[in-house]
Short mmCIF file of C-alpha atoms in Angstrom, two decimals:
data_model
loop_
_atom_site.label_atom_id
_atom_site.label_comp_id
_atom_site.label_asym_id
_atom_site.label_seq_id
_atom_site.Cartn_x
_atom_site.Cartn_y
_atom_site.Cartn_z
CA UNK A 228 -15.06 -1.63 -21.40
CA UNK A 229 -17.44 -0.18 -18.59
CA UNK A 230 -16.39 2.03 -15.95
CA UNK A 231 -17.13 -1.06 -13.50
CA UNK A 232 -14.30 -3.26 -14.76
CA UNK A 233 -10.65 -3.29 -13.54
CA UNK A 234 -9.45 -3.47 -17.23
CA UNK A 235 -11.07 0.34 -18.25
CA UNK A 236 -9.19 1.89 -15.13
CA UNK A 237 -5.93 0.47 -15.82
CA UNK A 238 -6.68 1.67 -19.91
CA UNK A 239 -7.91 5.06 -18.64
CA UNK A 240 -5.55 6.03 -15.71
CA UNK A 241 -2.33 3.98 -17.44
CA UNK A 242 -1.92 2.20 -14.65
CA UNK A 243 1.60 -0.22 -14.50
CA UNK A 244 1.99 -3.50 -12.35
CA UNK A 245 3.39 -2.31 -8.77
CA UNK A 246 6.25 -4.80 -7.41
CA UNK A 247 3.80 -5.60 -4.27
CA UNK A 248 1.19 -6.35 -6.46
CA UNK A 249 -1.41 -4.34 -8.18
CA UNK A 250 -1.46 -1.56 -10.18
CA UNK A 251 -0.14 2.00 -9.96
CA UNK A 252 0.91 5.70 -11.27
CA UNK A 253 2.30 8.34 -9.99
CA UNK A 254 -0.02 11.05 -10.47
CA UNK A 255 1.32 13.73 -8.39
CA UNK A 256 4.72 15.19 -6.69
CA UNK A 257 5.69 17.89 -4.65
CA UNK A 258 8.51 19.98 -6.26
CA UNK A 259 10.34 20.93 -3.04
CA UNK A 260 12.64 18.34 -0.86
CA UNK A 261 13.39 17.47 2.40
CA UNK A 262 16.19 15.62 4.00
CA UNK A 263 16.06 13.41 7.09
CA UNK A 264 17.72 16.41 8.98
CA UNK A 265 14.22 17.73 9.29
CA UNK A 266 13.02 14.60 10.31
CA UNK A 267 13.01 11.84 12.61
CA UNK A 268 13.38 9.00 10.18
CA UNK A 269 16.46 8.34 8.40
CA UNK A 270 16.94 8.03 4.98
CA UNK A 271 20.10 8.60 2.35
CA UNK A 272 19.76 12.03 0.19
CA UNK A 273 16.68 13.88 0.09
CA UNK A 274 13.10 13.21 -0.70
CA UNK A 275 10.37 15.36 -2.22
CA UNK A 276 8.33 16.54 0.10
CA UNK A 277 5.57 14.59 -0.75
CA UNK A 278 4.42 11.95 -3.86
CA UNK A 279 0.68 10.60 -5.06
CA UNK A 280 -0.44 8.03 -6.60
CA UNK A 281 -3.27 5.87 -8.09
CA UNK A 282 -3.45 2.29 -7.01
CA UNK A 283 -5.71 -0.66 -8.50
CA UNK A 284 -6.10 -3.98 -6.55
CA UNK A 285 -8.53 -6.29 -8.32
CA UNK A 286 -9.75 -9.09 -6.22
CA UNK A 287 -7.61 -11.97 -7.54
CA UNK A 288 -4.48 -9.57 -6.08
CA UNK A 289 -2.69 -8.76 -2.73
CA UNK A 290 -0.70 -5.68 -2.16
CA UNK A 291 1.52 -8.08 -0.05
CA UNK A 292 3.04 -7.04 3.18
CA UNK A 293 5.67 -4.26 3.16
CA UNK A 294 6.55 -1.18 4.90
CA UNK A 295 7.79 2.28 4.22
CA UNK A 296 10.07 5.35 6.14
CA UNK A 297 7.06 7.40 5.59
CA UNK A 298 3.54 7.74 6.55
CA UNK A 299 1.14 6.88 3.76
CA UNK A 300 -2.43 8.62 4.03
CA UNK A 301 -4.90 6.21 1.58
CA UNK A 302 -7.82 7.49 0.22
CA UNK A 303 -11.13 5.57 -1.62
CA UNK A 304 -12.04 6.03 -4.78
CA UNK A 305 -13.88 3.41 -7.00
CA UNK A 306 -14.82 -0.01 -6.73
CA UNK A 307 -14.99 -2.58 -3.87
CA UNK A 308 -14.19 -1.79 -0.40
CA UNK A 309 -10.07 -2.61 0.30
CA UNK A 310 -8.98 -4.14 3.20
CA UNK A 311 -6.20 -2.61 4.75
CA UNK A 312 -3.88 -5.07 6.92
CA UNK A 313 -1.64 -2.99 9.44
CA UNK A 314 1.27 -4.83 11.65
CA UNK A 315 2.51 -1.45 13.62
CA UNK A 316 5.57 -1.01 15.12
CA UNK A 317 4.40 -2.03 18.47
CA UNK A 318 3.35 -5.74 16.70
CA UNK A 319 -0.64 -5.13 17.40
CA UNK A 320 -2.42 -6.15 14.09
CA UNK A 321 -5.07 -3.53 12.75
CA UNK A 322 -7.33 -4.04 10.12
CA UNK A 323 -8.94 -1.22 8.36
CA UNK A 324 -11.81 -1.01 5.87
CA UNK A 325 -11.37 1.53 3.15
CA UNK A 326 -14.85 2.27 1.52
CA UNK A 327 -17.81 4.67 1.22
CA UNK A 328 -19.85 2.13 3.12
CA UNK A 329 -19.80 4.25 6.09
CA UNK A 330 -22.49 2.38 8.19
CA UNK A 331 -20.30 -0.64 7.44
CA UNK A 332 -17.28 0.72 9.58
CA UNK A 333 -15.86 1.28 6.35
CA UNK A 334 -13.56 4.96 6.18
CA UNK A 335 -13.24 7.30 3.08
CA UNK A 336 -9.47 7.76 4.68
CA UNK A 337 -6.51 6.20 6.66
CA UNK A 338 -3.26 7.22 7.34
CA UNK A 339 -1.04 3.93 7.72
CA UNK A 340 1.82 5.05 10.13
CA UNK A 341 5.65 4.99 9.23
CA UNK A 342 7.76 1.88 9.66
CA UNK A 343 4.11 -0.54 9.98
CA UNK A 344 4.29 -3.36 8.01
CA UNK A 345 0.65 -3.47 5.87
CA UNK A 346 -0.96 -4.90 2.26
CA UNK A 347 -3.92 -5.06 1.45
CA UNK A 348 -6.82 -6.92 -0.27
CA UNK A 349 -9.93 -6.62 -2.04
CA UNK A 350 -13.04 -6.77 -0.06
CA UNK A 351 -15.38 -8.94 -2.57
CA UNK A 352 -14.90 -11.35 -4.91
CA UNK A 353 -14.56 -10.65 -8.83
CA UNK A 354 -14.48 -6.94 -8.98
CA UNK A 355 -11.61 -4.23 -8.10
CA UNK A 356 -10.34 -1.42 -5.39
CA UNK A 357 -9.49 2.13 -7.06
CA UNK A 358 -7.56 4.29 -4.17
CA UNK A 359 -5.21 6.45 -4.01
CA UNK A 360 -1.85 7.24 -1.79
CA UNK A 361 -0.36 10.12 -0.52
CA UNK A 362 3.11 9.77 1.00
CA UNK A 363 4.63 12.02 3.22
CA UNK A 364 8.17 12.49 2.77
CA UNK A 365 7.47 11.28 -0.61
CA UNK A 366 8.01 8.06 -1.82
CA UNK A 367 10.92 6.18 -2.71
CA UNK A 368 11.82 2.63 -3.28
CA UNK A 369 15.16 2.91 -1.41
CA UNK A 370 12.74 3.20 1.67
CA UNK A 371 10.56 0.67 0.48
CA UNK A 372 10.99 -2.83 2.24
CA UNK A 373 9.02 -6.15 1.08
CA UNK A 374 8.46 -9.37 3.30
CA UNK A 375 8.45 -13.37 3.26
CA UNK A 376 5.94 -14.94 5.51
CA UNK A 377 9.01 -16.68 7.04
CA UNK A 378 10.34 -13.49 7.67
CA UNK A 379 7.34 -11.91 9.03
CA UNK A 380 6.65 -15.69 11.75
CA UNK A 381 9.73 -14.75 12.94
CA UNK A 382 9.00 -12.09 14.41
CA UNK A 383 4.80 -11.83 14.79
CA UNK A 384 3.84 -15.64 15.12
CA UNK A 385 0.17 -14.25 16.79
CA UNK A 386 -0.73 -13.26 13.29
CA UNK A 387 -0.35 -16.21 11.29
CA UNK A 388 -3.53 -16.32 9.44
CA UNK A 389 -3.31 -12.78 8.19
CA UNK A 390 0.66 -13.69 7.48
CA UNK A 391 0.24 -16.49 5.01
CA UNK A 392 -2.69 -14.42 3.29
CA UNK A 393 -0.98 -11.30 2.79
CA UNK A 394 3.01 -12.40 2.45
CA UNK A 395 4.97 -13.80 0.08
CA UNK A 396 5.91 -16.91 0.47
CA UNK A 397 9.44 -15.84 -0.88
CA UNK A 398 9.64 -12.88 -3.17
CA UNK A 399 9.58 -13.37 -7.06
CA UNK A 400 12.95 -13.03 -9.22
CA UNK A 401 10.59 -10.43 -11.42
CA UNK A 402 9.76 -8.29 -8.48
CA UNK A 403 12.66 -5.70 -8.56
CA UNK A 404 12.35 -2.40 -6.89
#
């Protein structure tokens, strides 16, 4: 398998399908905790400090909408540019390249805030996005919230198109977190 393909990344970095689609590992955690005492977000226990991981999107998959308690700070690795799609808390949609393209508006790094709802997708057709995420208290799946596009209309009707791209339409029975 070349370096180029989705397939020797997944082999090489033993990546496992992620419940919002795509493929992940945790590469990296902090040792010490926090608890939301500390903080101004709210969550039940503690949390390490902070958690990284590896993510592959190839482009036939979406990393569909979700959000965390915690920022997330994504950074490029391999592969086709990503496309990061960002509902923030305020409901203004931002969408951010993540690339080395740098002419292209494209950024080597971007921190998607707490409590945003965002997914993203694969720039070109027929290759793969390598990245990787840093969350900050680290991450857990207790504080990790998927969508429906029904859901999402609700509440952000202006951003239909990106909502029936990057939602599902209801969430699958397999996709347990």
């Amino acid at each position: 398998m070349p370096a180029t393909s989705p397939e020797y990344w997944i082999s090489k970095l033993n990546l496992l399908p992620h419940p919002e689609g795509g493929y992940y590992r945790r590469t990296y955690q902090g040792a010490e905790k926090i608890s939301d005492r500390e903080l101004s977000v709210q969550f039940n226990g503690q949390r390490l400090l902070y958690t990284s991981i590896y993510f592959l999107l190839r482009s036939q998959d979406i990393s569909h909408f979700h959000r965390l308690k915690s920022d997330e700070l994504w950074y490029y690795h391999a592969g086709s540019p990503l496309t990061i799609h960002v509902i923030h808390e305020d409901g203004t949609y931002e969408e951010v390249k993540l690339g080395s393209n740098l002419e292209n508006n494209e950024t080597l790094q971007y921190v998607v805030p707490k409590n945003s709802i965002f997914g993203s997708s694969v720039m070109n057709p027929d290759t793969f996005s390598l990245v990787g995420c840093m969350v900050a208290p680290g991450f857990d799946f207790q504080d990790f919230e998927l969508f429906t596009q029904n859901e999402l209309l609700a509440q952000y009707p202006e951003h239909h198109e990106v909502i029936k791209k990057i939602a599902y339409e209801q969430i699958p029975v397999e996709v347990t977190v």
